[in-house]
């Protein structure tokens, strides 16, 4: 697995975990952090990882 395709997979998984936290853990009350906000942060990070992987695959495809 190339680095770019690994970043794509990591991005999708991170985004999915963030979405699950955002959707299903909104009612959980933790004193330090809010799971819904952590979910949003994970969704943003997952999207960024996905985009970095997509750009990496695009560059690799153009070089071949």
Coordinates of C-alpha atoms in Angstrom, one line a residue:
X1 CA 0.0 0.0 0.0
X2 CA 1.4 3.4 -1.0
X3 CA 1.6 6.3 1.4
X4 CA -1.2 8.2 -0.5
X5 CA -3.6 5.3 -0.4
X6 CA -2.8 4.8 3.3
X7 CA -3.7 8.4 3.9
X8 CA -7.0 7.9 2.0
X9 CA -7.9 5.0 4.2
X10 CA -6.9 6.8 7.4
X11 CA -8.9 9.8 6.4
X12 CA -12.0 7.8 5.7
X13 CA -11.7 5.9 9.0
X14 CA -11.0 9.1 11.0
X15 CA -13.9 10.9 9.4
X16 CA -16.2 7.9 10.1
X17 CA -15.2 7.8 13.8
X18 CA -15.7 11.6 14.0
X19 CA -19.1 11.4 12.4
X20 CA -20.2 8.6 14.8
X21 CA -19.1 10.7 17.8
X22 CA -20.9 13.7 16.4
X23 CA -24.1 11.8 15.8
X24 CA -24.3 9.3 18.6
X25 CA -22.3 10.8 21.5
X26 CA -24.0 14.2 21.6
X27 CA -26.0 13.3 24.8
X28 CA -22.9 12.0 26.7
X29 CA -21.8 14.3 29.5
X30 CA -18.1 14.3 30.1
X31 CA -16.7 17.1 32.3
X32 CA -13.6 17.9 30.4
X33 CA -14.6 17.6 26.7
X34 CA -17.7 17.3 24.7
X35 CA -17.7 14.3 22.4
X36 CA -19.7 16.1 19.7
X37 CA -16.9 18.7 19.4
X38 CA -14.2 16.0 19.4
X39 CA -16.2 14.4 16.6
X40 CA -16.2 17.6 14.5
X41 CA -12.4 17.9 15.0
X42 CA -11.9 14.3 13.9
X43 CA -14.1 14.9 10.9
X44 CA -12.0 17.9 9.8
X45 CA -8.8 15.9 10.4
X46 CA -10.2 13.0 8.4
X47 CA -11.1 15.2 5.5
X48 CA -7.7 16.8 5.5
X49 CA -6.0 13.3 5.5
X50 CA -8.3 12.2 2.7
X51 CA -7.5 15.3 0.6
X52 CA -3.7 14.8 1.2
X53 CA -4.0 11.2 0.0
X54 CA -6.0 12.2 -3.1
X55 CA -3.5 14.8 -4.0
X56 CA -0.7 12.3 -3.5
X57 CA -2.4 9.8 -5.8
X58 CA -3.0 12.5 -8.4
X59 CA 0.7 13.5 -8.4
X60 CA 1.8 9.8 -8.6
X61 CA -0.6 9.2 -11.5
X62 CA 0.7 12.2 -13.4
X63 CA 4.3 11.2 -13.0
X64 CA 3.7 7.7 -14.5

